[in-house]
Coordinates of C-alpha atoms in Angstrom, one line a residue:
X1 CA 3.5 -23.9 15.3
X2 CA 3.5 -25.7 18.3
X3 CA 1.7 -24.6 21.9
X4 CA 4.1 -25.6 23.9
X5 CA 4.5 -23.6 27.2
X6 CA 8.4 -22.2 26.0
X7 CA 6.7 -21.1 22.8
X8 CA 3.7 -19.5 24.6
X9 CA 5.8 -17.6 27.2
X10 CA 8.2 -16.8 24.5
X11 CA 4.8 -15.1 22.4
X12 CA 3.8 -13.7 25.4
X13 CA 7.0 -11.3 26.5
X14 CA 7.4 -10.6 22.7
X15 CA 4.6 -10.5 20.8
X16 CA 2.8 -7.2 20.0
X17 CA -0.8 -8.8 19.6
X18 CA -0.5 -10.5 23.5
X19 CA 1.3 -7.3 24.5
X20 CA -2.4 -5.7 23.5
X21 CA -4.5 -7.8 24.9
X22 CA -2.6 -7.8 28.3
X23 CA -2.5 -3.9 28.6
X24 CA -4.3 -2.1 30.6
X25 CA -5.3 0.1 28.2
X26 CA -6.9 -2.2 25.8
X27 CA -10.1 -1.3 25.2
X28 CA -9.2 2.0 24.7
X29 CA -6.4 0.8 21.9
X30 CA -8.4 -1.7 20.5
X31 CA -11.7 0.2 20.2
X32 CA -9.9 4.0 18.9
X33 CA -8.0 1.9 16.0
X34 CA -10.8 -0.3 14.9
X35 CA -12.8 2.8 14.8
X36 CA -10.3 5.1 12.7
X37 CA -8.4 2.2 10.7
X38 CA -10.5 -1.0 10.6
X39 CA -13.9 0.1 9.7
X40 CA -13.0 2.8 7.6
X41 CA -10.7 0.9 5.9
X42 CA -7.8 3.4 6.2
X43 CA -3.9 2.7 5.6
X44 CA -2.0 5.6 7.0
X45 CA -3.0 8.5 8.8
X46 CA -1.6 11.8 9.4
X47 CA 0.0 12.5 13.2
X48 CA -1.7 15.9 13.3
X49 CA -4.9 14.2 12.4
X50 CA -4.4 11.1 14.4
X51 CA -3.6 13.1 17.5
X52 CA -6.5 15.3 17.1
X53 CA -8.8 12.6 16.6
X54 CA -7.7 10.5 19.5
X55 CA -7.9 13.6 21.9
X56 CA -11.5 14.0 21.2
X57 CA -11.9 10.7 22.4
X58 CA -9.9 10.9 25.4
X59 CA -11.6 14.2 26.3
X60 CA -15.2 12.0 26.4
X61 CA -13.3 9.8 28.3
X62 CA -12.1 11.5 31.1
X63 CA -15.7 13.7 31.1
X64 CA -17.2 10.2 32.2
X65 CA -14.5 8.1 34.0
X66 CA -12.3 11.4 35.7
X67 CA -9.4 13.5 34.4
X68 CA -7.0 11.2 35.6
X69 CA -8.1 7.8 33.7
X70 CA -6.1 9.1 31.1
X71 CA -3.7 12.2 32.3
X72 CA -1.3 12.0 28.9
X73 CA -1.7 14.2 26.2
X74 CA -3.1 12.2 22.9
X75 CA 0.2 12.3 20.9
X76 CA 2.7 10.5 23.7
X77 CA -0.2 8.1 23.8
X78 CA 0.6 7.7 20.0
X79 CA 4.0 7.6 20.2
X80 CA 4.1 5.3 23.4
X81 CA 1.8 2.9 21.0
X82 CA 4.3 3.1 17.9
X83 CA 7.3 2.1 20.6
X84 CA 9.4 -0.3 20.3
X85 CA 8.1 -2.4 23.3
X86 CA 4.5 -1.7 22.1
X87 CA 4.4 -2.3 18.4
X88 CA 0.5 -1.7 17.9
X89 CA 1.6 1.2 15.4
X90 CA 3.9 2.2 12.9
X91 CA 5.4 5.5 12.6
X92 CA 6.9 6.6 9.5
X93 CA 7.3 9.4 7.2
X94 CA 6.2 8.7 3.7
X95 CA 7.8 10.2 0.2
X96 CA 7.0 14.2 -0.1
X97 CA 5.8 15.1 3.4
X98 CA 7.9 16.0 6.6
X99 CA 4.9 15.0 8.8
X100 CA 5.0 11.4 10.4
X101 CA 2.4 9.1 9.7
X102 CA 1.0 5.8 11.2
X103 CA -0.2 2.8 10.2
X104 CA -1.3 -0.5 11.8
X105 CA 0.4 -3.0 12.2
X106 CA -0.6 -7.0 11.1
X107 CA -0.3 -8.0 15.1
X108 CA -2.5 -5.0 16.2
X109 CA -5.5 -6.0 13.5
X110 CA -5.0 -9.5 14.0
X111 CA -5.8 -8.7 18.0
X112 CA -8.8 -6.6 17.1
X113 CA -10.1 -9.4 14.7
X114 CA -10.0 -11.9 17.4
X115 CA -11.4 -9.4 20.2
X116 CA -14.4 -9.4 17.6
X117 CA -14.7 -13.0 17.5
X118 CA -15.6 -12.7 21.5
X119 CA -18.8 -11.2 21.2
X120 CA -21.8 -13.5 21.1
X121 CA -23.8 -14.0 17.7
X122 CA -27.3 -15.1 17.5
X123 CA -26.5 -17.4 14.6
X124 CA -24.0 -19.5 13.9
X125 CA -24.0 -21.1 10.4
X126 CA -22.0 -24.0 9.4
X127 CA -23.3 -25.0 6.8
X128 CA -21.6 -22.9 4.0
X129 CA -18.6 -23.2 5.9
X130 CA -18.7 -27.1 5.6
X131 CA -19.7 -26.9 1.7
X132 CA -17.0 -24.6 1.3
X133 CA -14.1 -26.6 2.7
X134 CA -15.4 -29.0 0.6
X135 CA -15.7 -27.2 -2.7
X136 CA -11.3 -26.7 -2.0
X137 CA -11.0 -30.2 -1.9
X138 CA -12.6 -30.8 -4.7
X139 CA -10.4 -28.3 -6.5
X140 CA -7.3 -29.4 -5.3
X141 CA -7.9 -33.2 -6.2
X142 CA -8.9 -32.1 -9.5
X143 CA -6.4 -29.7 -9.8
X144 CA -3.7 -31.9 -8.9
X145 CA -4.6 -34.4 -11.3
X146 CA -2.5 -35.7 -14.5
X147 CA -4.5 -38.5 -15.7
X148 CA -6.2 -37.1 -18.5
X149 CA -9.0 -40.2 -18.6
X150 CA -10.0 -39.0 -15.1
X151 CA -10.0 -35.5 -15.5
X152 CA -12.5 -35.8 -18.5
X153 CA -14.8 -38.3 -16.5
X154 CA -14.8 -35.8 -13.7
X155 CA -16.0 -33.3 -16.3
X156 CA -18.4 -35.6 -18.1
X157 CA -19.7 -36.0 -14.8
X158 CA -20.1 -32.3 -14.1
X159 CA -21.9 -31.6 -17.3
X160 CA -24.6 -34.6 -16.6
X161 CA -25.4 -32.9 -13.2
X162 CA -25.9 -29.3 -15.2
X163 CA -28.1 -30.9 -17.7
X164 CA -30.2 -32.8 -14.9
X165 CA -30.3 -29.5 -12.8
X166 CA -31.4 -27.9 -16.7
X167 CA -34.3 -30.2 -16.7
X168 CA -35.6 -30.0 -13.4
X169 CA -35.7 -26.5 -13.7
X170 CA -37.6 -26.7 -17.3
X171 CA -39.8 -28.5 -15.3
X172 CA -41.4 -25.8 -13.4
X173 CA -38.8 -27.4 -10.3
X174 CA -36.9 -24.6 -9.0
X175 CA -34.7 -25.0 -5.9
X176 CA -34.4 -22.1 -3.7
X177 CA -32.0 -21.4 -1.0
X178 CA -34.4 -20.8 2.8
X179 CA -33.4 -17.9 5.2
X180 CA -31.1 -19.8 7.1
X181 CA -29.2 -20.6 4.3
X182 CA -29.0 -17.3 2.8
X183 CA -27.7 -15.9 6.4
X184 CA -25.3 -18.0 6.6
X185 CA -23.7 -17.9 3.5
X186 CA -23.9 -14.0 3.8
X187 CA -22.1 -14.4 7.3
X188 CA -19.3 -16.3 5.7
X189 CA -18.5 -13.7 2.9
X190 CA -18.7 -10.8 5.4
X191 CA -16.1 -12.8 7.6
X192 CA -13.8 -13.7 4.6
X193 CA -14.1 -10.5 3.1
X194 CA -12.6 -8.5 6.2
X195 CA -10.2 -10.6 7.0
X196 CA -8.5 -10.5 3.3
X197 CA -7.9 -6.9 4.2
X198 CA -6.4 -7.9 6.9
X199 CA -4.3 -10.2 4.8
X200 CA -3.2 -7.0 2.9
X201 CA -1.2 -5.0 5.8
X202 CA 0.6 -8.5 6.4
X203 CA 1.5 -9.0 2.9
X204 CA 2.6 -5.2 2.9
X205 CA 4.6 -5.7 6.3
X206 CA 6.6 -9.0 4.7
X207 CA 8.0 -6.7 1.9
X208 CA 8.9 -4.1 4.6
X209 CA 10.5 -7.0 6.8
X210 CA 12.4 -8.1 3.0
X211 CA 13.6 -4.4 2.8
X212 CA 15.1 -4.4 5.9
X213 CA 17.2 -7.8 5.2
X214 CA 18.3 -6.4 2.4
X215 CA 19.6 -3.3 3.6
X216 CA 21.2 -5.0 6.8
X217 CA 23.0 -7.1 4.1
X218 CA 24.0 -3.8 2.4
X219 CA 25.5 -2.2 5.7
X220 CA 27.6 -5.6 6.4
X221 CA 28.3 -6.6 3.1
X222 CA 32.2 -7.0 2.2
X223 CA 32.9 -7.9 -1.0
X224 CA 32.4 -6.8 -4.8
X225 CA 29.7 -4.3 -5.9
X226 CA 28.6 -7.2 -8.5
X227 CA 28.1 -9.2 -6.4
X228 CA 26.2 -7.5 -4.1
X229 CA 23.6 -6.5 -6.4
X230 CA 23.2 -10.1 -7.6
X231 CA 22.8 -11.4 -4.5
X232 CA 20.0 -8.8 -3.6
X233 CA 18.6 -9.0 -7.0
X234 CA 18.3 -12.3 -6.6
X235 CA 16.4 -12.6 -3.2
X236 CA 13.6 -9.9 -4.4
X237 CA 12.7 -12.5 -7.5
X238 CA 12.7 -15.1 -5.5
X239 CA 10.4 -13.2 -3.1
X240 CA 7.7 -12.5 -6.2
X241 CA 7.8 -15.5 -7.6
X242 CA 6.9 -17.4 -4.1
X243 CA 3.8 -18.8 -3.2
X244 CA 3.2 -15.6 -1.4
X245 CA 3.8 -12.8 -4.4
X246 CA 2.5 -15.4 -6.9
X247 CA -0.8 -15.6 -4.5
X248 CA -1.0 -11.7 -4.5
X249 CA -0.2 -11.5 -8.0
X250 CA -3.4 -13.5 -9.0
X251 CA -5.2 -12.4 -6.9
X252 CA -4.8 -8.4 -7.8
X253 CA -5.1 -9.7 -12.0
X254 CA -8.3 -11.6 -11.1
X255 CA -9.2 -8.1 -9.5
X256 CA -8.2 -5.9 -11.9
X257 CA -10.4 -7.2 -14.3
X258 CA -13.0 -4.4 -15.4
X259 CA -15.6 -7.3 -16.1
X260 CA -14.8 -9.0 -12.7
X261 CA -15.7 -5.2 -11.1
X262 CA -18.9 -5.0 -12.4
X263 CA -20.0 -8.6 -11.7
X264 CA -19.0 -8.3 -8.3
X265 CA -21.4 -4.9 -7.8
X266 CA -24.1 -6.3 -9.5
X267 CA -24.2 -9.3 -7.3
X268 CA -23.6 -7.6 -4.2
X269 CA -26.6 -5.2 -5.3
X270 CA -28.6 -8.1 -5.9
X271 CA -27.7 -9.8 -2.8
X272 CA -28.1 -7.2 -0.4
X273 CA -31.1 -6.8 -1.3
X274 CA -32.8 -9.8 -0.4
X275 CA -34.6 -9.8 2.8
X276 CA -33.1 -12.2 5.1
X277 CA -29.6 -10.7 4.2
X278 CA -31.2 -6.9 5.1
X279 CA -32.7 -8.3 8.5
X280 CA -29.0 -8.9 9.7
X281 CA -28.1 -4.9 8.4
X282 CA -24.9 -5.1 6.8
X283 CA -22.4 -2.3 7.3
X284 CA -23.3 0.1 4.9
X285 CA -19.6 -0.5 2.9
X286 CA -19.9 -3.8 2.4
X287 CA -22.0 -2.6 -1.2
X288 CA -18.1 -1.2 -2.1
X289 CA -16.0 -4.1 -0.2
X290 CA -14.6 -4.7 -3.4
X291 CA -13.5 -1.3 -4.0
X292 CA -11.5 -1.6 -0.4
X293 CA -9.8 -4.6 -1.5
X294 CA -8.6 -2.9 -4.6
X295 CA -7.3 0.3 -2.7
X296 CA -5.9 -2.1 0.0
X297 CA -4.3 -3.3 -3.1
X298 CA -3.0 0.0 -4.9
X299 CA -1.5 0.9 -1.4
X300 CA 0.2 -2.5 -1.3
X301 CA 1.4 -1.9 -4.8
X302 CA 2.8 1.6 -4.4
X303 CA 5.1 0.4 -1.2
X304 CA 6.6 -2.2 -2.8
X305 CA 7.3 0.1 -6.0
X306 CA 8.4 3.3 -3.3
X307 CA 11.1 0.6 -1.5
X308 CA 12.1 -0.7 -4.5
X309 CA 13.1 2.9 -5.6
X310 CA 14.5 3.7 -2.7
X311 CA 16.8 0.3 -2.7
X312 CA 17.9 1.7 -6.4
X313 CA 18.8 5.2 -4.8
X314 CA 20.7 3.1 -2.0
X315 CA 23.1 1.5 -5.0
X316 CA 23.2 3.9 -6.8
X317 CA 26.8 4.3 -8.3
X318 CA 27.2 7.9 -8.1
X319 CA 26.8 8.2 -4.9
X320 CA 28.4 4.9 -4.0
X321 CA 31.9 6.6 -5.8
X322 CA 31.6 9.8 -4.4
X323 CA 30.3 9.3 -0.3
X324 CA 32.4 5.7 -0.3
X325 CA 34.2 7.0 3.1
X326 CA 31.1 8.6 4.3
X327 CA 29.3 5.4 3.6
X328 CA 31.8 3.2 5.4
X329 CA 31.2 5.5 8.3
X330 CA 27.6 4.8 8.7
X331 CA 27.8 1.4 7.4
X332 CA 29.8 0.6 10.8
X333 CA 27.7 2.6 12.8
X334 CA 24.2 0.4 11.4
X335 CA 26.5 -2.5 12.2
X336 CA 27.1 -1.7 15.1
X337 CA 23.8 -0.7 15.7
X338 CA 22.0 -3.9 14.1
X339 CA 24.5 -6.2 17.3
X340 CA 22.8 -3.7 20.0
X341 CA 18.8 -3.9 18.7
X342 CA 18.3 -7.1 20.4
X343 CA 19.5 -6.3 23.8
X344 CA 19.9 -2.7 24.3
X345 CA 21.8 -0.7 26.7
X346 CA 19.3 0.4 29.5
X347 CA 18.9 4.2 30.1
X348 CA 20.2 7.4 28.0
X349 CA 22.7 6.4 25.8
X350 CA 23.8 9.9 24.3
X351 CA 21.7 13.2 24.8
X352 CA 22.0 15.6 21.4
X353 CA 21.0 19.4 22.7
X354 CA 20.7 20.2 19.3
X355 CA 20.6 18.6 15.5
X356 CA 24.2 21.4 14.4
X357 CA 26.2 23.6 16.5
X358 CA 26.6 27.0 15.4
X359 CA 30.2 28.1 15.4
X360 CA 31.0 31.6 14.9
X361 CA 34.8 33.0 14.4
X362 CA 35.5 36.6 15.6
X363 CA 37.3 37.3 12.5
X364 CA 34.4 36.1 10.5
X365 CA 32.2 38.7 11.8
X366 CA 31.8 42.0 9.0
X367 CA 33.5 45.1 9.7
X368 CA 30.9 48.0 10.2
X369 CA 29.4 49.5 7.3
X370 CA 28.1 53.0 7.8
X371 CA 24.4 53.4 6.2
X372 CA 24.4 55.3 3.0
X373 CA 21.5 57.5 2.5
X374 CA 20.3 57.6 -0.9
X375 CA 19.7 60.8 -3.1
X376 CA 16.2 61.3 -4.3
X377 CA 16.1 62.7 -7.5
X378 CA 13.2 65.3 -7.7
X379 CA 12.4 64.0 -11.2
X380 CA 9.4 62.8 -13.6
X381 CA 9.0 59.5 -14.3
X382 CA 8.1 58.1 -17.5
X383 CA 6.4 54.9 -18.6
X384 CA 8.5 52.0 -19.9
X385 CA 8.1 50.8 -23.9
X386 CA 10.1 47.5 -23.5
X387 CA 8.5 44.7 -26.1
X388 CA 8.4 41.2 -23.9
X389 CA 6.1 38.8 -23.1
X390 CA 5.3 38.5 -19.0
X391 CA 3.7 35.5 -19.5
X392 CA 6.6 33.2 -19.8
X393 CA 7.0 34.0 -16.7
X394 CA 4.0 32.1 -15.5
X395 CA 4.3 29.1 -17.8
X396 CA 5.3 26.5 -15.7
X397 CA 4.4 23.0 -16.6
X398 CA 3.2 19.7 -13.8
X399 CA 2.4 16.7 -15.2
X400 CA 0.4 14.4 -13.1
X401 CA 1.8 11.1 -13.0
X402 CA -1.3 10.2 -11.3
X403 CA -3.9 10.7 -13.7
X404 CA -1.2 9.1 -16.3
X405 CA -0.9 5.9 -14.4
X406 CA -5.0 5.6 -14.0
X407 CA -5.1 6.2 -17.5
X408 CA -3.0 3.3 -17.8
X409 CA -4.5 0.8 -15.4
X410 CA -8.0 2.1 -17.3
X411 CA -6.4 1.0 -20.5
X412 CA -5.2 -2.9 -19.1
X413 CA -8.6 -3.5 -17.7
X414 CA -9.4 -4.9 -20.8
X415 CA -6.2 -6.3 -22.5
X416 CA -3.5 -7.7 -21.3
X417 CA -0.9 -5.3 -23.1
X418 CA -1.0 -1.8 -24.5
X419 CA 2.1 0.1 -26.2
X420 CA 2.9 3.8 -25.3
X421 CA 2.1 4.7 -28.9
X422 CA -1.6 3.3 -28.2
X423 CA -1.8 5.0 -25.2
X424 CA -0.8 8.3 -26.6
X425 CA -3.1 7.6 -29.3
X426 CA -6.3 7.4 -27.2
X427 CA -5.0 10.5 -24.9
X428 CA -2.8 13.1 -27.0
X429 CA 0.2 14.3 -25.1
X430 CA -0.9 17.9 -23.4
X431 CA 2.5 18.7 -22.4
X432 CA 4.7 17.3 -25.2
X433 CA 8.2 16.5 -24.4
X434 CA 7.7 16.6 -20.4
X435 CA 4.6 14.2 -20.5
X436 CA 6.1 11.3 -22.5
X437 CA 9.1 11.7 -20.5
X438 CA 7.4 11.2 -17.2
X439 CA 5.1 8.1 -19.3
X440 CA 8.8 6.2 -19.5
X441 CA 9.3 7.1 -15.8
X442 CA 6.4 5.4 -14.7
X443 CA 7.4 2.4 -17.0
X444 CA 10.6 2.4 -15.4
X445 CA 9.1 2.8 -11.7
X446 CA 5.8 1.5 -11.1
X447 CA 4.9 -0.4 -14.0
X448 CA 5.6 -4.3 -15.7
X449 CA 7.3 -3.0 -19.0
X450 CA 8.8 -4.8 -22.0
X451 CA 10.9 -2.8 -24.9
X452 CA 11.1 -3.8 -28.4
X453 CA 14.5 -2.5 -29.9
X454 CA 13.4 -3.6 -33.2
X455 CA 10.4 -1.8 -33.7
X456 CA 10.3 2.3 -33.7
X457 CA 7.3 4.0 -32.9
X458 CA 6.5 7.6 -34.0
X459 CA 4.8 9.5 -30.9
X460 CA 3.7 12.7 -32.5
X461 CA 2.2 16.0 -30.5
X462 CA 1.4 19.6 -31.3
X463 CA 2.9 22.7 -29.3
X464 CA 2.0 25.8 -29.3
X465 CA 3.9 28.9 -29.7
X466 CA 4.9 32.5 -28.4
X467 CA 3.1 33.4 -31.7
X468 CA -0.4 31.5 -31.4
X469 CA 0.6 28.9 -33.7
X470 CA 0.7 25.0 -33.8
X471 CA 3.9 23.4 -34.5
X472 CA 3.9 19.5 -35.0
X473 CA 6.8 17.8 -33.2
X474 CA 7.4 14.3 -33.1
X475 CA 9.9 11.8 -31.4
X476 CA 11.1 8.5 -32.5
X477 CA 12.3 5.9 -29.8
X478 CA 11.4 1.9 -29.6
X479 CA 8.5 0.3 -28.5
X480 CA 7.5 0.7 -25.3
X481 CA 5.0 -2.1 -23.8
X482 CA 3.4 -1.8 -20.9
X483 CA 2.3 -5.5 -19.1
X484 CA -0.1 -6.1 -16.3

C-alpha cells in the first residue's frame, strides 16, 4: 500500500484502528479490551457480562477522575463502540442464545498491538530476528528449487555441518547459548506468538466479509437457481484453496498433531525454566500459548462451519418454493438497502412504536359465559390399580454432539482417517439409533467426510427394554470416513 497523503486521509476518516487511536476515549477503550479480550485470550463475550464488567471499571473511574469523566451508563458505551462509525466491536447474536454478544474486531487488536509497541523496553534483541529472516530465505531458495543436483549438494552440505557439530561435541566442546541470546530469542517467540492470535480474528473476519458477498449476491441475483449455487459454490473453494485457507489449513494440521502438543509443552517447560528467560517474568499463560492458538483455532473452525450452515438454510429449496414472493420482497428491500449503506440518509428514517400491532375486532370478542359452580360429591375416594410404567415419561434422550466431535478430533490426532465403524468400535453407541444419527450429522456439518458406496459396514448396539432386557440392534449403511 502506498503512504500517499489521499490514501492516509482516506485511512484516517474510515478506518476503525485510526478512529481509536484519535478518540478521546482511548485509553479507556484500548486498556478495558486488552484487559477482558487480549490477555485472557477471549473470543466473544456475553452483553450482560461485558456491561457488568465494564461498569466496575467505570465506577473506579469516575471515584478518581469525577462522576462526569464518564456520565454514560456501561452498555451505550458498548453499543456506541459496536456502531457503525466506531467499529472497535462486533455485536452479534450467536446460534441458541437470544442474548447479543461481542467480539473484537481485527482493526481494534491491531490498534492495541501497536499501542504496546510504544512503551519502552530495556532490551532490544536483534539478533534472532536477523537469524530468523535468514533461516526463510534459506527455505524459500531451497524450497523453490528443481535442480535435483543442487538440492542434494545443499543436503550433503547440511549433513557435513551435523557430523562436524557431532564431533565437536564428542569432544567435550559444547556451545551454549549466553543470557543475551536466550532473552532475545525468548522475546521474539513471545512477540510472534501473540500476534498469530491476532492473525486468527482476521482470518475469522475474512470469511465473515466472504459471507456477506455471497449473500449480497443472493439478494441481487437474477437468473437460474443452478446457477446461482454454482457460482457461490464456486467462490467458497476458491476461497479454501487460496493461499490464505491453504495457510490456515496447515497450519491447524501441523497443530493438531498430538505429538506436536506434547513437544511443544515440554519445550516450553523446559524453556521457561531457565533463568535468564524467568528474570524477564513471562505472563503466566505463555506455559499454555499453544493451547490458545488451538482454541483460537476451534472458534475459527466452528464460524466457518455455522455460516456455512446457515448459507445452506439460505438455499434451501423448500423454503426457496414456498416464501418465493416473500423472498422477492426482502430481496428488494436488502437491495435497496445494500445502494443506501454507503451514504446514508441523515436523521430518523422510520420510527417503529412497536415490533406487531394488536388488532382486536368487536365481533371477535366472546359472548359472556356465566361461571358454573361445580357439585362436590360428598364421596370416598379410592386408590387407582392402573398397570403403566411413569417412567417413560421421564425418558428423554440428548446426545452431546460435543463430546462426539472431541471424540473424533481425539481419534485423528494420530491418523490421518478413521471410519464411523472404528469410532463406534472404540466408544459403543449409548443411545442407539439417535447417537449415530447425530455421528452423520456432524459428518455432514462440521467435519471433512468421504463415503464409500461400495463398502457396507455393520454398526451394531444393544438397547435396553421396558422389560430389563438387552436387545441387539444393528444398522447397515456405507462407509462413512471421516478426514482431517
Amino acid at each position: 500500500m502506498s503512504l500517499d497523503y489521499a490514501t492516509l486521509d482516506l485511512l484516517r476518516q474510515s478506518h476503525p484502528a485510526w478512529r481509536l487511536l484519535n478518540s478521546p476515549h482511548a485509553p479507556l477503550v484500548a486498556s478495558f479490551l486488552q484487559r477482558v479480550f487480549i490477555a485472557p485470550n477471549v473470543r466473544v463475550m456475553a452483553q450482560a457480562d461485558l456491561a457488568e464488567t465494564l461498569e466496575d471499571e467505570l465506577f473506579a473511574l469516575r471515584e478518581r477522575l469525577g462522576a462526569e469523566v464518564f456520565p454514560k451508563p456501561a452498555l451505550d458505551y458498548l453499543n456506541d463502540w459496536a456502531a457503525t462509525d466506531k467499529g472497535w466491536l462486533r455485536k452479534v447474536y450467536i446460534h441458541g442464545s437470544d442474548e447479543p454478544h461481542f467480539d473484537l474486531t481485527p482493526s481494534t487488536e491491531k490498534a492495541i498491538a501497536w499501542l504496546a509497541t510504544l512503551t519502552e523496553r530495556s532490551f532490544v534483541g536483534t539478533e534472532s530476528r536477523l537469524l530468523t529472516l535468514f533461516d526463510l530465505l534459506k527455505q524459500m531458495s531451497e524450497g523453490s528449487e528443481t535442480d535435483p543436483e543442487a538440492r542434494i549438494a545443499e543436503l550433503h552440505k547440511r549433513r557435513n555441518e551435523i557430523d562436524a557439530e557431532i564431533a565437536r561435541i564428542l569432544a567435550g566442546d559444547i556451545p551454549l547459548l549466553d543470557d543475551t541470546a536466550l532473552k532475545d530469542r525468548f522475546q521474539q517467540f513471545i512477540q510472534l506468538a501473540r500476534e498469530l492470535l491476532t492473525d486468527f480474528r482476521e482470518v475469522e473476519y475474512n470469511f465473515r466479509r466472504l459471507d456477506r458477498r455471497v449473500r449480497e449476491r443472493i439478494a441481487l441475483w437474477e437468473g437460474s437457481k443452478g446457477a446461482l449455487l454454482e457460482d457461490i459454490m464456486g467462490e467458497r473453494d476458491a476461497i479454501a484453496d487460496s493461499d490464505q485457507g491453504r495457510s490456515f489449513r496447515a497450519f491447524w494440521d501441523f497443530l493438531m498433531s498430538s505429538s506436536r502438543q506434547e513437544e511443544l509443552s515440554s519445550l516450553l517447560d523446559r524453556v521457561l525454566a531457565l533463568p535468564p528467560v524467568a528474570e524477564l517474568k513471562p505472563d503466566a499463560r505463555t506455559r499454555r500459548v499453544h493451547y490458545d492458538w488451538l482454541e483460537a483455532g476451534e472458534h475459527t473452525q466452528r464460524t466457518v462451519a455455522q455460516l456455512s450452515q446457515q448459507l445452506r438454510r439460505f438455499l434451501d429449496d423448500q423454503a426457496w418454493l414456498e416464501n418465493r414472493r416473500i423472498m422477492d420482497i426482502l430481496h428488494g428491500i436488502e437491495a435497496k438497502a445494500l445502494a443506501l449503506r454507503e451514504s446514508q440518509p441523515p436523521g430518523i428514517i422510520t420510527d417503529i412504536a412497536d415490533t406487531a400491532a394488536d388488532i382486536e375486532l368487536p365481533m371477535e370478542r366472546p359472548l359472556h359465559m356465566p361461571t358454573v359452580k361445580p357439585l362436590i360429591a360428598d364421596i370416598e375416594l379410592e386408590s387407582g390399580d392402573a398397570d403403566m410404567d411413569a417412567a417413560v415419561l421421564y425418558s428423554q434422550i440428548v446426545i452431546d454432539t460435543a463430546q462426539l466431535g472431541r471424540h473424533i478430533r481425539h481419534a485423528l490426532q494420530d491418523r490421518a482417517q478413521v471410519t464411523l465403524h472404528e469410532l463406534c468400535k472404540m466408544q459403543p453407541l449409548q443411545h442407539g439409533l439417535a447417537e449415530l444419527v447425530a455421528y452423520l450429522q456432524l459428518a455432514g456439518d462440521t467435519f471433512k467426510t468421504v463415503v464409500d458406496e461400495g463398502t457396507i459396514d455393520t454398526i451394531a448396539w444393544k438397547r435396553t427394554g421396558t422389560d430389563g432386557l438387552e436387545y441387539a440392534k444393528q444398522a447397515r449403511l456405507p462407509r462413512v470416513i471421516f478426514m482431517r
